XYZ file of C-alpha atoms in Angstrom:
640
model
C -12.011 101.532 -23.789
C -10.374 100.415 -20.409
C -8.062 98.062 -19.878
C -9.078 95.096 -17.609
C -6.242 92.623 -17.722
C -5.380 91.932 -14.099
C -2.957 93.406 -11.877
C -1.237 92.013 -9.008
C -3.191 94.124 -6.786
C -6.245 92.916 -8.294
C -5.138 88.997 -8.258
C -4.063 89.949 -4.472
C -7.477 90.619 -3.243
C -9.458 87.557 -5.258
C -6.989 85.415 -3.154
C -7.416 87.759 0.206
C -10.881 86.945 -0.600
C -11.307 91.174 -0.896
C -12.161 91.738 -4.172
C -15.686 92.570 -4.377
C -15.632 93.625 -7.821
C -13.917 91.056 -9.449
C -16.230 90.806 -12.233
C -13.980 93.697 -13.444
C -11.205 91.724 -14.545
C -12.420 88.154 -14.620
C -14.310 86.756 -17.241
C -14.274 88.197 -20.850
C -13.888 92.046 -21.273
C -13.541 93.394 -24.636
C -10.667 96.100 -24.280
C -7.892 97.350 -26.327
C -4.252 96.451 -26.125
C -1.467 97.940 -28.077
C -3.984 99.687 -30.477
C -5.993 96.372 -30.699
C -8.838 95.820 -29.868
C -10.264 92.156 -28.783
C -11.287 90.467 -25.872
C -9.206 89.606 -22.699
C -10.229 86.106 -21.041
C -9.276 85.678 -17.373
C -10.167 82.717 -15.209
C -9.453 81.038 -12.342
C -8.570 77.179 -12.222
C -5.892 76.097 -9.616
C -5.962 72.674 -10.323
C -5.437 72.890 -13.896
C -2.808 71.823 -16.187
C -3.763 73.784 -18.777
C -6.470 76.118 -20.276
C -7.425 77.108 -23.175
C -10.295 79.442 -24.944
C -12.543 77.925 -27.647
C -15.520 78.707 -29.660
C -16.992 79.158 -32.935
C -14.086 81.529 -33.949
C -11.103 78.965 -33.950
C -13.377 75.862 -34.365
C -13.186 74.776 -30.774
C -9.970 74.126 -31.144
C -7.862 75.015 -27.720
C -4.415 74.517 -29.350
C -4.792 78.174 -31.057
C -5.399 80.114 -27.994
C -3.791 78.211 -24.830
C -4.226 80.841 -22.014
C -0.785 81.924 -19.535
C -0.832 80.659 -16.153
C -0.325 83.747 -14.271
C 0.374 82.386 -10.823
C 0.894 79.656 -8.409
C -2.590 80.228 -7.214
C -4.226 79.403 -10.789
C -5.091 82.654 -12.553
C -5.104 82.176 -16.216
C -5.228 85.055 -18.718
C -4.945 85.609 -22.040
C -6.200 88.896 -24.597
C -7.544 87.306 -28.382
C -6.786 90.386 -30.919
C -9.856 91.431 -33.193
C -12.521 88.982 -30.962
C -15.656 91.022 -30.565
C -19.167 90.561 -28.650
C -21.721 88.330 -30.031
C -18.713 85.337 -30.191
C -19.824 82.144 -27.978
C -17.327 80.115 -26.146
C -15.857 78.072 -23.239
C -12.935 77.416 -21.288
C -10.865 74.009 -22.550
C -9.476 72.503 -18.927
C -7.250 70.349 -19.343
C -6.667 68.162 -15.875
C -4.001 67.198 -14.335
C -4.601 63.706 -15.618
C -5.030 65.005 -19.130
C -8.704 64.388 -19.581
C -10.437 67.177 -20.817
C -13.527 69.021 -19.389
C -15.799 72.044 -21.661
C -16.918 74.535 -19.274
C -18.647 77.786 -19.363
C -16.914 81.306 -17.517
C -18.254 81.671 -14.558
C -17.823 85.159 -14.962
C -20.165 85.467 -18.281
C -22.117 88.082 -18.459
C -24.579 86.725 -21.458
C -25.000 82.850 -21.981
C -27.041 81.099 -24.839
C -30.555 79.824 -24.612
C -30.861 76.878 -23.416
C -30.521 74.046 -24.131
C -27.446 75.158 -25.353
C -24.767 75.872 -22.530
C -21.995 78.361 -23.663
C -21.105 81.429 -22.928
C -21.159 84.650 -24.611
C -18.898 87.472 -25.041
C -21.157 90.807 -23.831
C -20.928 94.421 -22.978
C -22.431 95.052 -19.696
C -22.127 98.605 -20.011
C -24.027 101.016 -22.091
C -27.555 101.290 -20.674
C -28.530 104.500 -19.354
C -31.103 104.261 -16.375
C -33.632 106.525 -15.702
C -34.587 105.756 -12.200
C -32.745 108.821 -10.136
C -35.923 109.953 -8.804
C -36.248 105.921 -7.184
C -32.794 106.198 -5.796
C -33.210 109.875 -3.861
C -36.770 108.318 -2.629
C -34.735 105.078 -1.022
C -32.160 107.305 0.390
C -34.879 109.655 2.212
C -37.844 106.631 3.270
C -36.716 103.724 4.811
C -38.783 100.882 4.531
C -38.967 100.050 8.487
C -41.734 102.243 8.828
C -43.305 102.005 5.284
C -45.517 99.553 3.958
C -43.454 96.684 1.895
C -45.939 94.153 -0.183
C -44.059 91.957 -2.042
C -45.356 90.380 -5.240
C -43.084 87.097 -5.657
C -42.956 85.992 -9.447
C -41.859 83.477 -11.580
C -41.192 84.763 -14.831
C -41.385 81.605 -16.989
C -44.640 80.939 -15.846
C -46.641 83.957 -14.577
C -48.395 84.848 -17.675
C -47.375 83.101 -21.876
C -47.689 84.997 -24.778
C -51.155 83.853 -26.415
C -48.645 81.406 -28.366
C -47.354 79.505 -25.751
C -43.845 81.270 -25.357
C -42.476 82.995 -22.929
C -42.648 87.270 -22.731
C -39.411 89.072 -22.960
C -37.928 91.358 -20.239
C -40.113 94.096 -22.638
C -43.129 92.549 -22.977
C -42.919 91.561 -18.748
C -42.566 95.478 -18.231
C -45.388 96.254 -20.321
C -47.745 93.357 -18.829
C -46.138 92.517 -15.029
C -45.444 96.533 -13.395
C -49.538 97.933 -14.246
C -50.878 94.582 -12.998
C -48.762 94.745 -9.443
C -49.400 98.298 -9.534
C -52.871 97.782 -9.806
C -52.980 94.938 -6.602
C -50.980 97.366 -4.586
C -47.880 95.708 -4.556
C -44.404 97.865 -3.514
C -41.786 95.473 -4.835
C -41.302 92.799 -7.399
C -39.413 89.646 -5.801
C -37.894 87.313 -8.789
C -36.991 83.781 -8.572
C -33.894 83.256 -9.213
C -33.042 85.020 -12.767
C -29.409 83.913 -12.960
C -28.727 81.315 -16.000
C -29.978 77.681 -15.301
C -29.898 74.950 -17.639
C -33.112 73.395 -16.538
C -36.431 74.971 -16.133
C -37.879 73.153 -13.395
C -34.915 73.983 -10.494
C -36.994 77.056 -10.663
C -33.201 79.555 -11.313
C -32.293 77.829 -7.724
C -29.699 75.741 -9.636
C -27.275 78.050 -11.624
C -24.509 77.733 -13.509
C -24.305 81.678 -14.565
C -24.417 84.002 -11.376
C -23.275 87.091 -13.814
C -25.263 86.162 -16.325
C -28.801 87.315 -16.376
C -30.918 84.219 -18.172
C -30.969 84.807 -21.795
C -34.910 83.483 -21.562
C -36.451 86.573 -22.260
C -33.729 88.593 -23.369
C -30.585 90.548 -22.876
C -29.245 92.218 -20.057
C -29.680 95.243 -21.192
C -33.334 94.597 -21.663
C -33.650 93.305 -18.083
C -31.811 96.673 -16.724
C -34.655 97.893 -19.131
C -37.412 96.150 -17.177
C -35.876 96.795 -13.630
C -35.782 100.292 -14.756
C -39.173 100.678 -15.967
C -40.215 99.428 -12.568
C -38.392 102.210 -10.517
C -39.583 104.646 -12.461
C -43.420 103.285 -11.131
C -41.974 103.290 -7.720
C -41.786 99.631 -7.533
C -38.865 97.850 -6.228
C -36.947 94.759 -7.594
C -35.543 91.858 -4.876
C -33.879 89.314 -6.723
C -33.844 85.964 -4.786
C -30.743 84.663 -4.640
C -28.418 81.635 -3.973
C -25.522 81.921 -2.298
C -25.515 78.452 -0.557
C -25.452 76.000 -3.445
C -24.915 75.155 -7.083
C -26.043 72.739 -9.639
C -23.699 69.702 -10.978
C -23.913 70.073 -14.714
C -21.082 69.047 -16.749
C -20.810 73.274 -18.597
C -20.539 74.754 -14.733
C -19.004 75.307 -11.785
C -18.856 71.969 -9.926
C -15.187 70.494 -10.085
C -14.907 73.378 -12.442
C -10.802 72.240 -12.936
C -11.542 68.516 -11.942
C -11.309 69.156 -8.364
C -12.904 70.936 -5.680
C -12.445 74.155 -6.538
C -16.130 76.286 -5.934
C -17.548 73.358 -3.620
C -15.988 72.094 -0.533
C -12.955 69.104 -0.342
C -14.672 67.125 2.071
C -17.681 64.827 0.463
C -20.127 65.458 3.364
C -19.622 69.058 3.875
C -19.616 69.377 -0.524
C -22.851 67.137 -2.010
C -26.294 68.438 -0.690
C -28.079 65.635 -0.734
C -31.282 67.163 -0.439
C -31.264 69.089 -3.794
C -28.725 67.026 -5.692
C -26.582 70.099 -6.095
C -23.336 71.049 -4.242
C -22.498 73.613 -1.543
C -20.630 76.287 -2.150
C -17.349 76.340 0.451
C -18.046 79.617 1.994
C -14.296 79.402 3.804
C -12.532 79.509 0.255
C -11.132 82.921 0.000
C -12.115 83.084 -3.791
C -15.340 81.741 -3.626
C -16.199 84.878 -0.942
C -14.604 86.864 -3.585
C -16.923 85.272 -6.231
C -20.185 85.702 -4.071
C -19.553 89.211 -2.841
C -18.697 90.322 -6.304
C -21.648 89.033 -7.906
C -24.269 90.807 -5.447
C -22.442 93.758 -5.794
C -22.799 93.527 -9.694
C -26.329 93.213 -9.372
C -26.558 96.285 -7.774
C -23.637 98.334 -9.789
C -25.157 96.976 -13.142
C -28.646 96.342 -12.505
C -29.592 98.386 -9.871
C -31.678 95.846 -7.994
C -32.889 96.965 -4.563
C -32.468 93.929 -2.384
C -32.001 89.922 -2.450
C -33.522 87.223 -0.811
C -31.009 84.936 0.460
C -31.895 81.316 0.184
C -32.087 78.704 2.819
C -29.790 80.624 4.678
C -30.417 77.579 7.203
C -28.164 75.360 5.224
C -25.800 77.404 5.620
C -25.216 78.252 8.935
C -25.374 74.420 9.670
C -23.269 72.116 8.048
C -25.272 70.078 5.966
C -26.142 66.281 6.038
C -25.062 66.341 10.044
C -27.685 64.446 12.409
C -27.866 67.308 14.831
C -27.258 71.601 13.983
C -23.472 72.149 13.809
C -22.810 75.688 13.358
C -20.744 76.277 10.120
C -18.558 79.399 11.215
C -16.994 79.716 7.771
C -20.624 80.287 6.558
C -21.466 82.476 9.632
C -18.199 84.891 8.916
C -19.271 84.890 5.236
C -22.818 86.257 5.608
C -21.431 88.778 7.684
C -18.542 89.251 5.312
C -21.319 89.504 2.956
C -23.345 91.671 4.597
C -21.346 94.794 6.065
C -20.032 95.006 2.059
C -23.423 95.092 0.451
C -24.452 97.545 2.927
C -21.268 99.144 2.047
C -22.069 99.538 -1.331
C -25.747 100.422 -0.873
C -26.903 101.942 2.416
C -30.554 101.536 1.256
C -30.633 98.311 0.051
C -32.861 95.201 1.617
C -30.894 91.944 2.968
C -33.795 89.230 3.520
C -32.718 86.313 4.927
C -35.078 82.896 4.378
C -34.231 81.429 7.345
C -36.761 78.607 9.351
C -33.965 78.330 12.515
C -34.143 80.312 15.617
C -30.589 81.815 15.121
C -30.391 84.886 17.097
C -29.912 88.771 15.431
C -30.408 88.114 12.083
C -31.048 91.188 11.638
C -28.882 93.243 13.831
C -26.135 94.907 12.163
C -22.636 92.952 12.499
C -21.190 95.879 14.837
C -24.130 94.582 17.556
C -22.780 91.055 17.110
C -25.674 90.479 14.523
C -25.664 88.194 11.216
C -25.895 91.896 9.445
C -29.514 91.232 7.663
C -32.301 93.775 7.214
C -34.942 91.491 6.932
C -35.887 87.792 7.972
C -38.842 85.592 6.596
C -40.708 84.343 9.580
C -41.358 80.806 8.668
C -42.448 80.048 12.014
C -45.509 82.308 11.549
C -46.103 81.049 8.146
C -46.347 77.167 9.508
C -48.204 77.970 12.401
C -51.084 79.944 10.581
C -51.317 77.619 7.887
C -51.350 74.709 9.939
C -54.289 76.332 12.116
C -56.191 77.181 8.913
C -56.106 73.857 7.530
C -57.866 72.454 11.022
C -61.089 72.057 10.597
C -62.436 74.794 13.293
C -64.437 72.645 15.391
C -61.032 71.816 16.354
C -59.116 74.915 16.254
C -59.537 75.747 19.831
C -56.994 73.290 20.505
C -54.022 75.275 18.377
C -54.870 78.666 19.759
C -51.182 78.987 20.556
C -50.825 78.600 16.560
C -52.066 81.994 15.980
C -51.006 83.725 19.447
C -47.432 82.540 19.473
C -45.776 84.614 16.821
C -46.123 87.543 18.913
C -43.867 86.506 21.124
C -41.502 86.780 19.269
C -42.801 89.294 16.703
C -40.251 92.090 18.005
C -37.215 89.765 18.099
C -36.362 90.747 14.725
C -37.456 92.633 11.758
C -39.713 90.373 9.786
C -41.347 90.301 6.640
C -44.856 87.411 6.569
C -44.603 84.756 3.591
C -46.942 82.751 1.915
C -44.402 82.410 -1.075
C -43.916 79.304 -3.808
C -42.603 76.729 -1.438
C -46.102 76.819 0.439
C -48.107 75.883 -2.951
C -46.253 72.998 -4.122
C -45.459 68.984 -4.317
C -48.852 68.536 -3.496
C -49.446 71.060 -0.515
C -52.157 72.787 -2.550
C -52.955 76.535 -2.988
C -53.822 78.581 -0.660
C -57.600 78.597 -0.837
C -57.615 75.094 -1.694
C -55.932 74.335 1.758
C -59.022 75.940 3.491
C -61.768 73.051 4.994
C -65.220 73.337 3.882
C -67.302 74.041 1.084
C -66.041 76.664 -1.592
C -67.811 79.405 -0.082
C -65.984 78.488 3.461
C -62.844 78.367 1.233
C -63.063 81.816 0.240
C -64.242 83.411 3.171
C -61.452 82.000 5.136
C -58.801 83.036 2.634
C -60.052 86.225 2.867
C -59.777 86.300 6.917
C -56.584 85.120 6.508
C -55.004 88.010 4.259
C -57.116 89.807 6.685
C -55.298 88.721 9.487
C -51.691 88.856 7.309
C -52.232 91.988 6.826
C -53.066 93.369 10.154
C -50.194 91.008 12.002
C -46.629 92.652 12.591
C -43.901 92.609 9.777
C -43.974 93.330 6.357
C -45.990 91.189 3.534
C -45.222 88.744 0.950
C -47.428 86.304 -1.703
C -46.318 84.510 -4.528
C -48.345 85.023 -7.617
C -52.189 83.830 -7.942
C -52.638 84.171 -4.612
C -54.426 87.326 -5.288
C -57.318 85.518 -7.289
C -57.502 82.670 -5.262
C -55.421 80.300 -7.833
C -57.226 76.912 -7.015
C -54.992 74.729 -8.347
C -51.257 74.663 -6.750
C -48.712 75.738 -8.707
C -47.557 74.377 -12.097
C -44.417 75.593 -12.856
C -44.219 74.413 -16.227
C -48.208 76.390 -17.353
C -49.206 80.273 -17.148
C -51.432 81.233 -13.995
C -55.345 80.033 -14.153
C -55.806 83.447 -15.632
C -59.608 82.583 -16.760
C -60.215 82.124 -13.320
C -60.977 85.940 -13.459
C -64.182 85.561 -15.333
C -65.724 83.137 -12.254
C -67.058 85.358 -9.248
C -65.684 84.097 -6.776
C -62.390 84.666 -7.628
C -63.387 87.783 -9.059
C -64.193 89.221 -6.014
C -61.867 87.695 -4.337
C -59.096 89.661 -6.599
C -61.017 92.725 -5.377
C -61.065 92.123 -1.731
C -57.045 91.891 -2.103
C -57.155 95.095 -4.364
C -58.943 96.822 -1.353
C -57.140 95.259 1.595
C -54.003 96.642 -0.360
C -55.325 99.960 -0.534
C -56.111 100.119 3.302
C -52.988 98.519 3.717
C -50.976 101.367 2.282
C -53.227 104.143 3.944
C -53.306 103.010 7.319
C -50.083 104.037 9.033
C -50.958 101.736 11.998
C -50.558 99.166 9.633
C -46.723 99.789 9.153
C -45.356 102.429 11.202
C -44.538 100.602 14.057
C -43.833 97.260 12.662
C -40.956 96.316 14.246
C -41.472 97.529 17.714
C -43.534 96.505 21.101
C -45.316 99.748 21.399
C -46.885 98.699 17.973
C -49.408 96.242 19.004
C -51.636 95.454 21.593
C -53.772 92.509 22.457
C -57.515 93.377 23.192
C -58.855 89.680 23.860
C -56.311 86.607 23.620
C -57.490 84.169 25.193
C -60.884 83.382 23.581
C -60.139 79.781 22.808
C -63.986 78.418 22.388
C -64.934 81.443 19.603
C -61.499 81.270 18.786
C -61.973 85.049 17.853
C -58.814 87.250 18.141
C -59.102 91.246 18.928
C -56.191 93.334 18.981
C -54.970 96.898 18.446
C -52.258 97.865 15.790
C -51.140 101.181 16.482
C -49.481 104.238 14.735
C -47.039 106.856 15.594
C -48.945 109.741 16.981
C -51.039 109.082 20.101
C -54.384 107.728 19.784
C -53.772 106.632 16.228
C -55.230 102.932 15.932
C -56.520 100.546 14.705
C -58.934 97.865 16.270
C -58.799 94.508 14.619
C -61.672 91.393 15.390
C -60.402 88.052 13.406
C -63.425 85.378 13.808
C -61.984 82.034 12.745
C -65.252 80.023 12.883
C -68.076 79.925 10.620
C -70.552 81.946 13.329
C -71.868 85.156 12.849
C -72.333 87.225 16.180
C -74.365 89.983 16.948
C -74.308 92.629 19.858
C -70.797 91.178 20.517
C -68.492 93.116 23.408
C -64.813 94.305 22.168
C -62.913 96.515 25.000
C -61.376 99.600 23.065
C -59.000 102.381 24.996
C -60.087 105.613 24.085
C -63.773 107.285 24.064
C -64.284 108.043 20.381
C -66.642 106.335 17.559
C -64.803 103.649 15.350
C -65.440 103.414 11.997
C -65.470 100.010 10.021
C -62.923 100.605 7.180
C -62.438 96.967 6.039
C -65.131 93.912 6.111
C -63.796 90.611 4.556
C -67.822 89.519 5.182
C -68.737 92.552 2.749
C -70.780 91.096 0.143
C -68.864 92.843 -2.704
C -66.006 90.196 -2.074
C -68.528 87.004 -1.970
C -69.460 87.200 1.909
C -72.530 87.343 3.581
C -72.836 90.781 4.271
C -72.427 91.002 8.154
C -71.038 94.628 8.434
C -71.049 97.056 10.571
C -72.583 100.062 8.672
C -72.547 103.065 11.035
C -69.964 104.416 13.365
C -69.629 102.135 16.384
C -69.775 104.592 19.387
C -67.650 103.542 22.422
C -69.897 102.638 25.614
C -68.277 103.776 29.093
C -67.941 100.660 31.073
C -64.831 98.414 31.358
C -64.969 95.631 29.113
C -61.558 93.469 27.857
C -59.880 95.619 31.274
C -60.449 98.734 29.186
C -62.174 101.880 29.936
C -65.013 101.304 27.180
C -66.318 98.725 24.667
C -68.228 98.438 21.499
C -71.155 96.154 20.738
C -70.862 94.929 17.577
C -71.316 92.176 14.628
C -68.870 90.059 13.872
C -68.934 88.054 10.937
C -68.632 84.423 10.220
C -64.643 83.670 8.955
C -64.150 87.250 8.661
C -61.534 89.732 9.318
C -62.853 93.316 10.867
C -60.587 96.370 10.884
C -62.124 99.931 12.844
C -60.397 102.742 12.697
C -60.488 104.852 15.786
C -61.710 108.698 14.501
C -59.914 111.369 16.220
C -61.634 114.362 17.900
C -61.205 117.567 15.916
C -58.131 119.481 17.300
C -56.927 116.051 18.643
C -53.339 115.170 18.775
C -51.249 117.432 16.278
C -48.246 117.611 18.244
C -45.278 115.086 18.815
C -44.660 111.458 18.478
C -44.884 108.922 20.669
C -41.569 107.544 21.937
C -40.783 103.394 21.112
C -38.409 101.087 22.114
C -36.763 99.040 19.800
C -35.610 95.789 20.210
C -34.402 94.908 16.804
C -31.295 97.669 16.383
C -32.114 99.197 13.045
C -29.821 101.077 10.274
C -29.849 104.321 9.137
């Protein structure tokens, strides 16, 4: 049993804001001292007057265990003989104008289930994981030049037991990793998992960052479930909040009865938008707070990346008319960044961020923000937007769907449609489609089509795969008897095999993140508003041909320039009729026709179907191409 009580050296570095693993000594540890064993409480509370423990185990009465002030700086620490796990309690604050405030550590580990608000005295340790054979795959593929699908869940209300309640971290493993291994999915991405008093913020408004939410379990049981996912060679992203934190009386905001997490100044501290308050990212111990906690995730729970929230509220000051850089938030995400990174070489960094902030995802060393990984918003509004014109009048936003790949290269990007895009009334996905419900469909499908076959890796939050019709209702399981209507049927198995070509196709992925990747065949067909282009592989003459149609006309005999003389083979139809279209495929090899067409060499003539997505791959000649790799330029400078 190891003794945690805190050094000097250890207090030094919370206040240097350098102690990344400060969940070591803060918090409550169960240790021995002198041949006693108990549990050692440390916290931190500058402003205080005094603190106390109490709980259950002296009748939440502070007077019995008043904690000693350890510094000017406001460490507090004291060791309770023969106090065990399993106890519940909070810190007694008493401020400097003697008024007293109740408030859970901030440093739990274990909390109770709401609505009840303490915390919980908890081993962290004892699990033991299973998931080498993940870790040695991480360290020898990176995911630049893999495919990355990304199945974004809400636990409380992805699937109920048949009694209404929620599943436990067991029951999720046993139900959640065979159905995302069956749609193809590579990772797992959780809302926010961290305790929350109220169900409806979604986890985006915590009051326990080191406590995983005691909804469906222990921690152990949610190592359990992360584990159990490794070992099916799925990944875990937990999204995560680093920019803000809810106002509850139990947590952190004017934890001691001042500013002590949040910022001093009113303007820079309340975020109006959420009714929470912003975390001051220029405190040295709040850095220390923040940086610990990711790294715990990963020490403890072996999670393989996070999803930084609205990382655009933080790099701005908040509630200012026009964008103000914030360059104690900049420094911090950098801060944050080149220690994560640190800790885990292999590990993804996603940043949710809608600005136009340059090098997200360059490493700090290149002058960078340090990310991995950056949602591009700006694709996800400007397809959505197109696809919710009716297309008699999409000829108007062709730059809608042309745009992104300007920019496409610029960083490394991963495509959302996540929970924020089904929501307060914006409607599902295939509910935002015009038209009739078979137009509805057939566009969705186009548009995972096109998803699919655009640069960057993927993302969908759940239902999405079956077409949920309704948006989102946080509060009810998924329209799982949707499955027994066709439509949606066969719309869960076009995703199924769009997945599976996904992950086969190395043009697809391989060159994601680079110019050489992609190729425009025909971009300028405003009237048909019918996009070709050509996604390409590593090797020479690997490719793909891609036709997205995104009006309701079916064309036969239509010309597509292609670069090489080979036949092309249809390997993907949205219009198929096995996933509710009309059947307009292309059943035999296309053969490419000398003549220049598109200012290539040759051309197909072929049908194109009505809303549909087409993907041809280009066969290869026997004895073609078995040497070598093409060399790319990168843009984006990459790790590893």
């Amino acid at each position: 049993m190891t003794l945690v009580c805190p050094t000097d050296y250890d207090i030094h570095l919370f206040h240097e804001g350098q102690s990344f693993e400060s969940y070591g000594f803060l918090g409550a540890h169960v240790q021995e001292q002198d041949g006693v064993v108990g549990t050692n409480f440390c916290v931190w509370a500058p402003h205080a007057k005094k603190v106390n423990v109490v709980g259950d185990f002296n009748e939440w009465n502070g007077l019995h265990h008043q904690m000693e002030r350890l510094n000017d700086e406001g460490i507090w620490n004291l060791f309770i003989p023969q106090l065990a796990a399993g106890e519940v309690y909070k810190y007694e604050i008493i401020k400097q104008d003697g008024h007293t405030l109740l408030k859970a550590d901030p440093y739990a580990f274990f909390s109770e289930v709401r609505p009840n608000t303490a915390s919980i005295i908890h081993d962290i340790s004892g699990y033991k994981w299973n998931d080498q054979k993940w870790k040695r795959k991480k360290r020898l593929k990176q995911p630049y030049d893999r495919p990355m699908s990304i199945y974004e869940v809400h636990l409380v209300s992805w699937k109920l037991n048949e009694d209404g309640e929620l599943f436990s971290y067991k029951e999720l493993a046993e139900q959640l990793i065979p159905y995302v291994i069956e749609h193809g999915f590579t990772h797992i991405e959780l809302l926010p998992i961290i305790e929350h008093p109220y169900d409806r913020s979604w986890g985006y408004q915590g009051t326990g960052y080191f406590s995983a939410t005691s909804r469906f379990g222990t921690p152990q049981e949610l190592m359990g479930f992360i584990d159990a996912c490794h070992q099916e060679n799925i990944g875990v992203i937990l999204d995560w909040v680093p920019g803000h934190f809810c106002k509850d009386a139990h947590g952190l905001y004017m934890f001691d009865g001042e500013p002590t997490y949040e910022y001093n100044n009113y303007k820079d501290r309340e975020n109006l938008e959420w009714g929470t308050a912003n975390f001051d990212l220029g405190k040295p111990e709040v850095q220390s707070f923040l940086i610990s906690n990711a790294i715990f995730w990963i020490e403890h729970f072996h999670v393989d990346g996070f999803r930084v929230d609205a990382v655009a509220n933080m790099i701005y000051w908040p509630n200012s008319d026009e964008l103000v850089e914030n360059p104690y938030a900049v420094s911090f995400l950098k801060k944050l960044n080149e220690a994560v990174f640190a800790k885990d070489p292999d590990i993804l960094m996603i940043a949710e961020d809608s600005t136009d902030w340059p090098m997200v995802t360059a490493p700090t060393s290149s002058g960078g923000l340090g990310f991995n990984y950056k949602w591009n918003m700006g694709w996800m509004n400007d397809i959505l937007t197109y696809m919710e014109t009716p297309p008699e009048h999409r000829n108007a936003l062709h730059h809608k769907v042309t745009f992104s790949l300007i920019y496409a290269f610029s960083e490394n990007f991963i495509l959302p449609f996540s929970h924020d895009e089904v929501v307060h009334g914006k409607k599902s996905l295939v509910n935002k489609m015009p038209g009739d419900y078979w137009q509805k469909f057939a566009q969705l499908r186009l548009l995972y089509g096109y998803m699919i076959a655009h640069p960057g890796k993927k993302l969908l939050f759940m239902g999405g795969e079956f077409g949920q019709f309704d948006e989102w209702k946080d509060l009810e399981q998924l329209d799982w008897m949707l499955e027994d209507y066709e439509m949606h049927n066969k719309m869960r198995h076009y995703f199924k095999a769009l997945m599976e070509v996904y992950q086969k196709q190395k043009p697809l992925y391989e060159l994601d993140h680079v110019e050489e990747g992609f190729e425009w065949i025909d971009v300028n067909n405003t009237d048909q508003s019918i996009f070709s282009f050509i996604r390409k592989g590593s090797k020479e003459n690997e490719l793909l041909v891609i036709i997205c149609n995104f009006k309701p006309v079916v064309y036969h005999d239509y010309k597509v320039g292609v670069p090489i003389d080979t036949e092309y083979v249809e390997i993907l139809n949205s219009d198929a009729t096995e996933f509710g279209g009309s059947n307009q495929i292309n059943k035999k090899n296309l053969k490419a026709i000398e003549g220049e067409y598109h200012s290539r060499p040759y051309h197909l003539s072929m049908t194109i179907p009505p809303y549909g997505t087409v993907m041809l791959r280009a066969v290869k000649k026997r004895g073609e191409n078995k040497n070598g790799k093409k060399k790319v330029r990168r843009n984006v400078i990459s790790r590893g």
